[in-house]
Amino acid sequence: MKQRKFTPMMFLLPGCIILGAFIFYPMIQAIWLSFTDYNMIQQNPDFIGVANYKELFADELFWKVLGQTLLYLIIVVPALVFLPIFLAILVNQQLKGITFFRSIYYLPVVTSMVVVGIAWKWMYADQGVLNFILQSLGIIDDPVHWLTSTSTSLFAIMAVTIWKGLGYYMVIYLAGLQAIPPNLYEAADIDGASKWRQIIHITIPLLMPSIMIVTIMSSISAMKVFEEIYVMTQGGPLNSSMTLVYYIYNQAFDSLEMGYASAAGVILFIVTLMFSIVNIAFMNKREQAMKG
Amino acid sequence: MNQNSEALKQEEQAPLSEDGQKQPYTKPIKLKKHRKKPMLSPRKMWQKTLSYFMLIIVSIIMVGPFLWLLATSLKSGSENIFAYPPQFIPENPTLANFGAVLEYFPFFTYLFNSTVVAILTVGANLLFCSLAAYPLARMEFRGKNIVFILIISTMMIPFQLLMIPIYILALNLGLQNTYLGLVLPHATTAFGIFLMRQAFLTIPYELDESARMDGANAFQIWWRILMPLVKPSMVTLAIFTFMMAWGDFLWPLIILNDQSMYTLPLGVQSLQGNFSSNWRYIAAGSIISVLPIIIVFAILQRYFIEGAMKGAVKG
């Protein structure tokens, strides 16, 4: 069992160099930048203490953006936690062609967000299909300006995020469902429990581990929403659909206020860190439960 | 009693012959003596119909927007695409929009760029992650736990915080508008190292021992003994990284300003600018751009879905 001292190092080196150069070093630099006035143009940024953070907390737009990001979270996460459970139950039946339906539901997941955004932008057009359907059903009287009105743009984008994520989380739940012993349902059938009661009393409790995973994953990704906004509204109209990452992107690469944007990035990091800590604590607990 | 047990017997066989799958036991019901196809109970029949009805409704919701885009892309110049109520079936379907859009839209350049970036990213991850995972799973050395914790902790750091320093770094290294610049920041992922370590942990240690007895060095053990045994995890990692690289938008958006280096997502986004409101062309370009991934998905769908199931541990 002899092994030279530097053997493990040699295996670890390539990966660690990349992680070091593209995660650890930028991480430290980002925190440092957040205390400077770096803006791409001047070569030597000045240390300005917490001025960026002060400015950030005094910026009305920042609070608006943070509020919109949290609203995004509050609506998108529950939808992505619960709707896919029902989809998973639906495609977990043994019916002819069921794998075809599973693939269909997974299609938006493999499609790039840019194409999804364009498809939905077209659906949301004033004279588009969505307005037509809702008018035909008598739900709305006049066409809604989904993406061009300040009251609906954020919600219209949320719907796209949910629509694209359904298939992915459905598959995670499907893995969870297939681990539930079928004899539990057989017993419930004999006891005369309805399908609905079986879902509430058997399926949901036994899916709890998957529900936790989906909650954490969808929370972290909702905090980082960017592409759908960039493709469909560019944060508009009047910043009504701007979220935190879009704000950071704008400050850094449009206004070139890199120090200021880094401060906003640190805030994003702190919020996502809280979700991640819950995630890791939960993963450890599950690993221990599986060992014990 | 006799009649009941006979019905039971038939019930046991009926679902089997119906679709070859075992189904949970349900209440015995009266069956006609012998039919070619055993009849389903009205309740089951109703349930099945309802299931298919719901499956189809959801399918329409999931593919509807794509089909509407496809319909728009097939409409000729003489047809009003803003007609209200919308015209779901094109009057005179034509491929003219596709031909026209391909003249201005260098689809094959974008496809080539996306393919190069995806292959390099997948290759780099498979190599570097499995290299790094090997000592973490099967060697004892000082500081092993600290290294592992540091690697895992990188999963918690959002790229959106790092993108500014990485951009500055990439500019200094001359990586703007290069494949290397697109690939390097994602060339190793903590998730990949974690996944490969889990895979290596499941292999019995006796294999390493006996190979070492035969005079194999650590590199040979890794390459010849262990790597062939972790192929399923490699497939999972490959699909996972491929999806990440293929769909990536934010980093290419930052690091590329040369159109000839654009990947597909950036190319499609530029359609919106170039053809501002020519929705026939935008639709046609979008449809062309999703064909490659849909073909790959259609061939490898089993691996895609299994990969997503295994990847669920990722934060």
XYZ file of C-alpha atoms in Angstrom:
607
model
C 0.000 0.000 0.000
C 2.903 2.284 -0.710
C 2.206 5.443 -2.524
C 4.413 8.356 -3.246
C 3.624 11.551 -1.456
C 2.946 13.619 -4.517
C 0.831 11.049 -6.402
C -2.531 12.407 -5.139
C -1.339 15.903 -5.996
C -0.726 14.978 -9.609
C -4.267 13.728 -10.037
C -5.789 16.701 -8.262
C -3.699 19.363 -9.930
C -5.453 20.012 -13.279
C -8.933 20.242 -11.771
C -7.766 22.298 -8.817
C -5.907 24.762 -11.017
C -9.108 25.421 -12.960
C -11.277 25.678 -9.854
C -8.664 27.943 -8.286
C -8.255 30.206 -11.291
C -11.934 30.437 -12.217
C -13.678 30.219 -8.851
C -11.487 30.894 -5.806
C -9.353 33.662 -7.261
C -12.331 35.468 -8.894
C -14.271 35.042 -5.666
C -11.637 36.913 -3.665
C -11.272 39.490 -6.409
C -15.036 40.041 -6.568
C -15.172 40.761 -2.854
C -12.198 43.107 -3.162
C -13.722 44.842 -6.217
C -16.905 45.481 -4.253
C -14.865 47.822 -2.029
C -13.363 49.737 -4.967
C -14.562 52.119 -7.662
C -13.289 49.915 -10.519
C -14.978 50.745 -13.812
C -12.842 49.236 -16.637
C -11.589 52.626 -17.791
C -9.130 53.623 -15.097
C -6.309 51.166 -14.529
C -5.816 51.578 -10.797
C -9.065 51.311 -8.870
C -9.232 53.135 -5.529
C -10.287 51.481 -2.318
C -13.448 53.264 -1.243
C -14.555 51.146 1.716
C -18.249 50.392 1.968
C -19.273 53.286 -0.291
C -20.632 50.874 -2.941
C -22.803 49.125 -0.377
C -24.037 52.445 0.983
C -24.916 53.596 -2.508
C -26.585 50.251 -3.208
C -28.782 50.422 -0.124
C -29.709 53.996 -0.967
C -30.660 53.064 -4.542
C -34.420 52.764 -4.938
C -33.953 50.644 -8.038
C -31.898 48.115 -6.080
C -34.703 47.632 -3.544
C -37.272 47.410 -6.313
C -35.128 44.784 -8.054
C -34.562 42.836 -4.844
C -38.300 42.905 -4.119
C -39.078 41.672 -7.612
C -36.517 38.893 -7.256
C -38.115 37.743 -4.003
C -41.586 37.942 -5.562
C -40.223 35.804 -8.366
C -39.043 33.282 -5.810
C -42.305 33.279 -3.874
C -44.368 32.459 -6.954
C -42.055 30.322 -9.066
C -40.780 28.008 -6.328
C -44.141 26.718 -5.032
C -45.320 26.246 -8.614
C -42.212 24.260 -9.493
C -42.468 22.226 -6.313
C -46.120 21.186 -6.681
C -47.103 21.120 -10.352
C -44.387 18.602 -11.362
C -45.618 16.164 -8.669
C -48.897 15.836 -10.533
C -47.130 15.549 -13.874
C -44.915 12.812 -12.421
C -47.949 10.925 -11.109
C -49.562 11.312 -14.518
C -46.585 9.871 -16.414
C -45.853 7.193 -13.814
C -48.859 5.170 -15.013
C -48.373 2.070 -17.075
C -50.043 3.131 -20.272
C -49.158 2.640 -23.882
C -46.922 5.402 -25.224
C -46.130 6.810 -21.801
C -42.410 7.228 -22.587
C -43.424 9.342 -25.567
C -45.363 11.689 -23.290
C -42.446 11.855 -20.857
C -40.163 12.932 -23.693
C -42.660 15.536 -24.871
C -42.804 17.051 -21.388
C -39.013 17.091 -21.262
C -38.705 18.917 -24.587
C -38.734 22.464 -23.127
C -35.915 21.408 -20.784
C -33.537 20.506 -23.613
C -34.474 23.520 -25.708
C -32.343 26.597 -25.096
C -33.944 29.400 -23.109
C -33.419 31.757 -26.040
C -35.704 29.741 -28.323
C -38.191 29.229 -25.493
C -38.163 32.979 -24.849
C -38.745 33.746 -28.522
C -41.576 31.187 -28.769
C -43.300 32.692 -25.756
C -42.715 36.264 -26.868
C -44.664 35.297 -29.972
C -47.364 33.615 -27.871
C -47.635 36.755 -25.733
C -48.000 39.127 -28.706
C -50.971 41.497 -28.476
C -52.655 39.647 -31.327
C -51.095 36.376 -30.241
C -52.396 32.941 -29.436
C -52.584 33.417 -25.677
C -54.836 36.476 -25.895
C -56.966 34.666 -28.458
C -57.426 31.591 -26.255
C -58.187 33.603 -23.132
C -60.670 35.768 -25.029
C -62.363 32.746 -26.547
C -62.737 31.233 -23.091
C -64.168 34.541 -21.866
C -61.438 34.958 -19.234
C -60.353 38.367 -20.526
C -62.285 40.954 -22.514
C -59.502 42.929 -24.154
C -56.061 41.713 -25.258
C -53.503 41.989 -22.447
C -50.120 43.544 -23.229
C -48.333 40.730 -21.433
C -44.717 41.788 -21.903
C -45.160 45.496 -22.508
C -47.214 46.435 -19.475
C -45.575 47.119 -16.107
C -48.253 45.179 -14.236
C -47.907 41.894 -16.122
C -44.357 41.627 -17.512
C -42.774 39.993 -14.456
C -45.615 37.484 -14.119
C -45.504 36.642 -17.816
C -41.812 35.803 -17.463
C -42.468 33.742 -14.328
C -44.895 31.614 -16.331
C -42.148 30.875 -18.861
C -39.665 29.897 -16.143
C -42.273 27.546 -14.664
C -43.214 26.104 -18.062
C -39.587 25.356 -18.929
C -38.801 23.811 -15.545
C -41.819 21.478 -15.255
C -40.263 18.578 -17.166
C -36.987 18.667 -15.277
C -38.532 18.523 -11.821
C -41.092 15.987 -13.062
C -38.212 13.604 -13.797
C -36.753 14.107 -10.322
C -40.138 13.271 -8.803
C -40.501 10.313 -11.141
C -37.323 8.855 -9.623
C -38.845 9.406 -6.181
C -42.195 7.861 -7.153
C -40.573 4.742 -8.535
C -38.918 4.151 -5.175
C -42.304 3.929 -3.410
C -43.271 0.272 -2.857
C -46.420 -0.469 -4.915
C -47.925 -2.684 -2.228
C -48.694 0.454 -0.198
C -51.154 1.503 -2.896
C -52.559 -2.010 -3.165
C -53.265 -1.999 0.553
C -54.902 1.415 0.291
C -57.000 0.168 -2.640
C -58.274 -2.739 -0.556
C -59.098 -0.329 2.253
C -61.095 1.642 -0.290
C -59.026 4.839 -0.147
C -59.674 7.151 -3.076
C -56.881 8.080 -5.500
C -56.810 11.592 -4.097
C -56.458 10.351 -0.492
C -53.698 8.001 -1.620
C -51.790 10.963 -3.059
C -52.182 12.980 0.143
C -51.423 10.167 2.587
C -48.934 7.974 0.735
C -47.344 9.766 -2.210
C -46.640 13.215 -0.754
C -45.144 12.032 2.584
C -42.900 9.484 0.875
C -41.800 12.077 -1.714
C -40.572 14.478 0.998
C -36.857 13.981 0.186
C -37.480 14.828 -3.481
C -39.680 17.765 -2.486
C -36.829 19.164 -0.388
C -34.345 18.802 -3.247
C -36.680 20.486 -5.713
C -37.414 23.319 -3.278
C -33.740 24.107 -2.836
C -32.781 23.677 -6.494
C -35.633 25.804 -7.764
C -34.989 28.503 -5.131
C -31.334 28.862 -6.112
C -32.115 28.941 -9.812
C -34.975 31.424 -9.318
C -32.570 33.767 -7.507
C -30.319 33.683 -10.576
C -32.969 34.197 -13.276
C -31.523 36.114 -16.214
C -31.886 34.617 -19.689
C -35.657 34.715 -20.027
C -35.602 38.375 -19.003
C -32.777 39.244 -21.388
C -34.552 37.539 -24.300
C -38.109 38.712 -23.660
C -38.114 42.166 -22.013
C -34.536 43.302 -21.212
C -35.841 44.166 -17.753
C -38.534 46.498 -19.041
C -40.905 48.210 -19.266
C -39.665 50.733 -16.678
C -37.582 48.058 -14.902
C -40.783 46.201 -14.012
C -39.269 42.834 -14.919
C -35.728 43.449 -13.710
C -34.286 41.002 -11.218
C -31.036 40.955 -9.269
C -28.806 39.169 -11.789
C -30.081 41.351 -14.614
C -29.314 44.404 -12.487
C -25.769 43.126 -11.846
C -25.291 42.439 -15.555
C -26.537 45.913 -16.466
C -24.346 47.686 -13.938
C -21.251 45.680 -14.891
C -21.466 45.422 -18.660
C -23.654 48.343 -19.725
C -22.664 51.010 -17.198
C -19.239 49.398 -16.626
C -19.618 50.080 -12.891
C -17.773 46.887 -12.009
C -17.073 47.737 -8.376
C -20.675 48.660 -7.738
C -21.940 45.577 -9.599
C -19.622 43.395 -7.525
C -21.232 44.734 -4.359
C -24.633 43.692 -5.719
C -23.052 40.337 -6.600
C -21.942 39.867 -3.014
C -25.535 40.414 -1.898
C -26.674 37.747 -4.370
C -23.993 35.435 -2.996
C -25.143 35.915 0.591
C -28.761 35.135 -0.295
C -27.933 32.024 -2.351
C -25.483 30.911 0.349
C -28.338 30.635 2.811
C -30.175 28.278 0.461
C -27.002 26.277 -0.180
C -26.290 25.786 3.513
C -29.764 24.330 3.968
C -29.092 22.168 0.918
C -25.818 20.739 2.225
C -27.166 20.187 5.709
C -30.018 18.289 4.146
C -27.745 16.226 1.870
C -25.593 15.198 4.853
C -28.649 14.217 6.841
C -29.893 12.100 3.972
C -26.510 10.416 3.514
C -26.423 9.576 7.210
C -29.980 8.280 7.090
C -29.056 6.031 4.172
C -25.985 4.687 5.996
C -27.820 4.148 9.295
C -67.732 -19.131 -4.681
C -66.783 -21.094 -7.739
C -67.863 -18.326 -10.039
C -65.950 -15.811 -7.987
C -62.666 -17.698 -8.154
C -63.056 -18.117 -11.873
C -63.524 -14.397 -12.248
C -60.447 -13.911 -10.114
C -58.391 -16.116 -12.379
C -59.511 -14.223 -15.433
C -58.836 -10.951 -13.731
C -55.299 -12.091 -12.998
C -54.663 -12.828 -16.620
C -56.583 -10.037 -18.198
C -54.312 -7.111 -17.443
C -51.277 -9.170 -18.401
C -52.559 -9.868 -21.855
C -53.713 -6.269 -22.194
C -50.334 -4.551 -22.251
C -47.861 -7.085 -20.948
C -47.530 -5.347 -17.611
C -48.623 -6.489 -14.209
C -51.285 -4.296 -12.720
C -52.398 -3.958 -9.147
C -55.181 -6.248 -8.086
C -58.609 -4.730 -8.423
C -62.027 -5.928 -7.362
C -63.234 -8.933 -9.294
C -65.814 -8.023 -11.842
C -68.126 -9.985 -14.048
C -66.454 -10.967 -17.250
C -67.932 -12.440 -20.379
C -66.696 -15.974 -20.940
C -64.261 -15.579 -23.771
C -63.438 -12.622 -25.906
C -60.375 -11.977 -27.951
C -59.604 -8.948 -25.846
C -60.799 -8.974 -22.264
C -62.994 -5.998 -21.545
C -61.881 -3.420 -19.014
C -64.234 -2.510 -16.231
C -66.125 0.716 -16.869
C -64.256 2.336 -13.998
C -60.851 1.416 -15.386
C -61.937 2.402 -18.856
C -62.984 5.802 -17.553
C -59.730 6.227 -15.642
C -57.701 5.335 -18.695
C -59.619 7.756 -20.899
C -59.220 10.497 -18.332
C -55.479 9.816 -18.096
C -55.011 10.038 -21.837
C -57.135 13.154 -21.974
C -54.931 14.843 -19.377
C -51.725 13.578 -20.997
C -52.809 15.119 -24.287
C -53.868 18.434 -22.737
C -50.478 18.779 -21.035
C -48.726 17.801 -24.276
C -50.510 20.622 -26.091
C -49.337 23.064 -23.415
C -45.759 21.797 -23.642
C -45.350 21.723 -27.429
C -47.969 24.299 -28.405
C -45.629 27.312 -28.357
C -43.089 25.426 -30.504
C -45.768 24.324 -32.977
C -47.075 27.872 -33.249
C -43.540 29.054 -34.000
C -43.232 26.300 -36.609
C -46.568 27.282 -38.186
C -45.442 30.914 -38.370
C -42.149 29.937 -39.990
C -44.040 28.078 -42.742
C -46.339 30.962 -43.680
C -45.755 32.644 -47.016
C -45.182 36.361 -47.416
C -48.723 36.887 -48.673
C -50.315 35.486 -45.533
C -50.970 37.823 -42.623
C -49.155 36.349 -39.616
C -50.937 38.813 -37.313
C -54.385 37.603 -38.417
C -56.892 37.559 -35.599
C -58.134 34.934 -34.807
C -54.770 33.281 -35.412
C -54.441 30.959 -38.397
C -53.005 27.782 -36.890
C -52.480 25.937 -40.183
C -50.521 27.866 -42.842
C -52.564 28.465 -46.011
C -49.741 27.743 -48.439
C -46.926 26.168 -46.432
C -43.553 27.223 -47.802
C -39.913 26.737 -46.894
C -39.030 30.127 -48.394
C -38.447 31.701 -44.973
C -35.906 29.042 -44.110
C -33.997 29.644 -47.332
C -34.070 33.407 -46.808
C -33.006 33.287 -43.190
C -30.111 30.942 -43.950
C -28.697 33.595 -46.299
C -28.245 36.087 -43.472
C -28.074 33.733 -40.533
C -24.797 31.756 -40.507
C -26.471 28.776 -38.882
C -23.678 26.329 -39.685
C -21.010 28.606 -38.183
C -23.020 28.859 -34.958
C -23.687 25.116 -34.963
C -19.973 24.450 -35.455
C -19.012 26.834 -32.622
C -21.591 25.306 -30.276
C -20.410 21.801 -31.133
C -16.731 22.625 -30.563
C -17.460 24.322 -27.253
C -19.724 21.485 -26.070
C -17.255 18.740 -27.034
C -14.304 20.533 -25.422
C -16.271 21.259 -22.248
C -17.510 17.670 -21.965
C -14.036 16.239 -22.677
C -12.321 18.527 -20.180
C -14.857 17.706 -17.474
C -14.683 13.950 -18.012
C -10.889 14.043 -17.809
C -10.265 16.554 -15.014
C -13.174 15.498 -12.793
C -12.332 11.808 -12.907
C -8.644 12.557 -12.344
C -9.371 14.675 -9.292
C -11.978 12.252 -7.964
C -9.601 9.268 -7.926
C -7.329 10.271 -4.996
C -10.330 11.725 -3.154
C -12.065 8.354 -3.291
C -9.235 5.859 -3.019
C -6.083 7.350 -1.488
C -5.102 8.503 1.961
C -3.177 11.744 2.188
C -2.899 14.736 4.469
C -5.462 17.444 3.925
C -7.786 15.191 1.896
C -10.903 16.303 3.730
C -10.022 19.966 3.445
C -9.441 19.637 -0.309
C -12.763 17.843 -0.731
C -14.674 20.417 1.304
C -13.052 23.270 -0.623
C -14.040 21.643 -3.920
C -17.635 21.039 -2.825
C -17.912 24.587 -1.472
C -17.411 25.964 -4.989
C -20.938 24.714 -5.785
C -22.299 27.440 -3.520
C -20.670 30.347 -5.308
C -22.909 31.803 -8.005
C -21.245 32.348 -11.366
C -23.057 35.697 -11.510
C -20.768 36.967 -8.745
C -17.643 35.630 -10.461
C -18.418 36.766 -13.979
C -16.916 40.226 -13.514
C -13.454 39.099 -12.269
C -13.456 36.188 -14.728
C -14.182 38.632 -17.532
C -11.259 40.831 -16.460
C -9.037 37.750 -16.159
C -10.094 36.463 -19.576
C -9.334 39.849 -21.160
C -5.878 39.864 -19.565
C -5.208 36.334 -20.817
C -6.344 37.286 -24.326
C -9.250 34.831 -24.215
C -11.924 37.117 -25.629
C -13.537 35.603 -28.742
C -11.731 32.276 -28.377
C -12.984 28.735 -27.832
C -10.610 28.413 -24.896
C -12.183 31.477 -23.309
C -15.627 29.900 -23.618
C -14.549 26.509 -22.261
C -12.034 27.189 -19.474
C -14.333 28.666 -16.802
C -16.510 25.523 -17.024
C -13.729 22.990 -17.662
C -14.040 21.443 -14.195
C -17.121 21.348 -12.008
C -17.408 20.394 -8.363
C -20.537 18.458 -9.260
C -18.491 16.339 -11.689
C -15.811 15.602 -9.100
C -18.505 14.712 -6.571
C -20.282 12.409 -9.031
C -17.093 10.612 -10.091
C -15.925 10.230 -6.496
C -19.232 8.558 -5.615
C -18.736 6.206 -8.564
C -15.143 5.304 -7.569
C -16.222 4.655 -3.975
C -18.499 1.802 -5.054
C -15.663 -0.251 -6.631
C -14.050 -2.903 -4.368
C -10.542 -2.024 -3.183
C -9.239 -5.534 -3.922
C -9.077 -4.554 -7.578
C -6.529 -1.807 -6.906
C -4.589 -4.110 -4.602
C -4.214 -6.931 -7.081
C -3.325 -4.500 -9.884
C -0.688 -2.960 -7.649
C 0.715 -6.427 -6.934
C 1.046 -6.880 -10.663
C 3.163 -3.748 -10.745
C 0.631 -1.230 -12.060
C 1.204 2.374 -11.019
C -1.524 4.728 -9.818
C -2.130 6.170 -13.261
C -2.495 2.712 -14.827
C -4.911 1.636 -12.081
C -6.985 4.725 -12.690
C -7.039 4.398 -16.470
C -7.125 0.630 -17.019
C -9.013 -0.701 -13.982
C -11.289 2.018 -12.644
C -12.300 4.100 -15.645
C -13.933 1.218 -17.543
C -16.017 0.449 -14.446
C -17.533 3.910 -14.058
C -18.915 4.319 -17.581
C -22.540 4.917 -16.454
C -21.442 7.856 -14.303
C -19.326 9.159 -17.168
C -22.420 9.132 -19.380
C -24.370 11.042 -16.732
C -21.605 13.603 -16.395
C -21.226 13.901 -20.169
C -24.933 14.581 -20.709
C -25.060 16.972 -17.796
C -22.061 18.977 -19.001
C -23.264 18.889 -22.578
C -26.598 20.423 -21.595
C -24.835 23.080 -19.547
C -22.413 23.997 -22.345
C -24.966 23.818 -25.151
C -27.530 26.032 -23.467
C -25.109 28.458 -21.822
C -25.981 32.045 -22.591
C -24.635 34.468 -20.001
C -20.909 33.711 -20.303
C -20.794 33.682 -24.134
C -22.804 36.916 -24.066
C -20.090 38.530 -21.959
C -16.952 37.124 -23.543
C -17.915 37.220 -27.237
C -18.357 40.302 -29.358
C -17.253 38.779 -32.657
C -20.336 37.426 -34.447
C -18.317 34.704 -36.171
C -17.586 33.157 -32.749
C -21.239 33.141 -31.602
C -22.724 29.918 -30.280
C -26.301 28.965 -31.253
C -28.106 30.694 -28.346
C -26.327 33.982 -29.070
C -26.934 33.565 -32.789
C -30.646 33.050 -32.243
C -30.812 36.027 -29.910
C -29.171 38.165 -32.627
C -32.043 37.220 -34.960
C -34.298 39.371 -32.814
C -32.064 42.360 -33.467
C -31.385 41.703 -37.133
C -34.945 40.983 -38.239
C -36.551 43.268 -35.635
C -40.170 42.396 -36.357
C -39.936 39.941 -39.216
C -41.426 37.108 -37.224
C -41.382 34.704 -40.190
C -37.577 34.861 -40.277
C -37.147 34.890 -36.499
C -39.407 31.841 -36.267
C -37.609 30.023 -39.081
C -34.178 30.739 -37.564
C -35.330 29.576 -34.128
C -36.766 26.358 -35.535
C -33.543 25.580 -37.425
C -31.495 26.225 -34.317
C -33.390 23.726 -32.145
C -33.246 20.890 -34.682
C -29.763 19.636 -33.669
C -30.572 19.339 -29.963
C -33.961 17.770 -30.694
C -32.283 15.143 -32.894
C -29.670 14.412 -30.200
C -32.420 14.226 -27.592
C -34.549 11.907 -29.701
C -31.631 9.476 -30.043
C -30.346 9.658 -26.470
C -33.531 10.492 -24.557
C -33.132 7.585 -22.150
C -29.733 8.897 -21.037
C -31.006 12.460 -20.785
C -33.802 11.476 -18.440
C -31.655 9.069 -16.376
C -28.974 11.737 -16.146
C -31.461 14.247 -14.785
C -32.616 11.715 -12.193
C -29.039 11.078 -11.002
C -28.090 14.737 -11.228
C -30.741 15.586 -8.660
C -28.124 15.793 -5.921
C -26.640 18.892 -7.509
C -27.345 22.150 -5.689
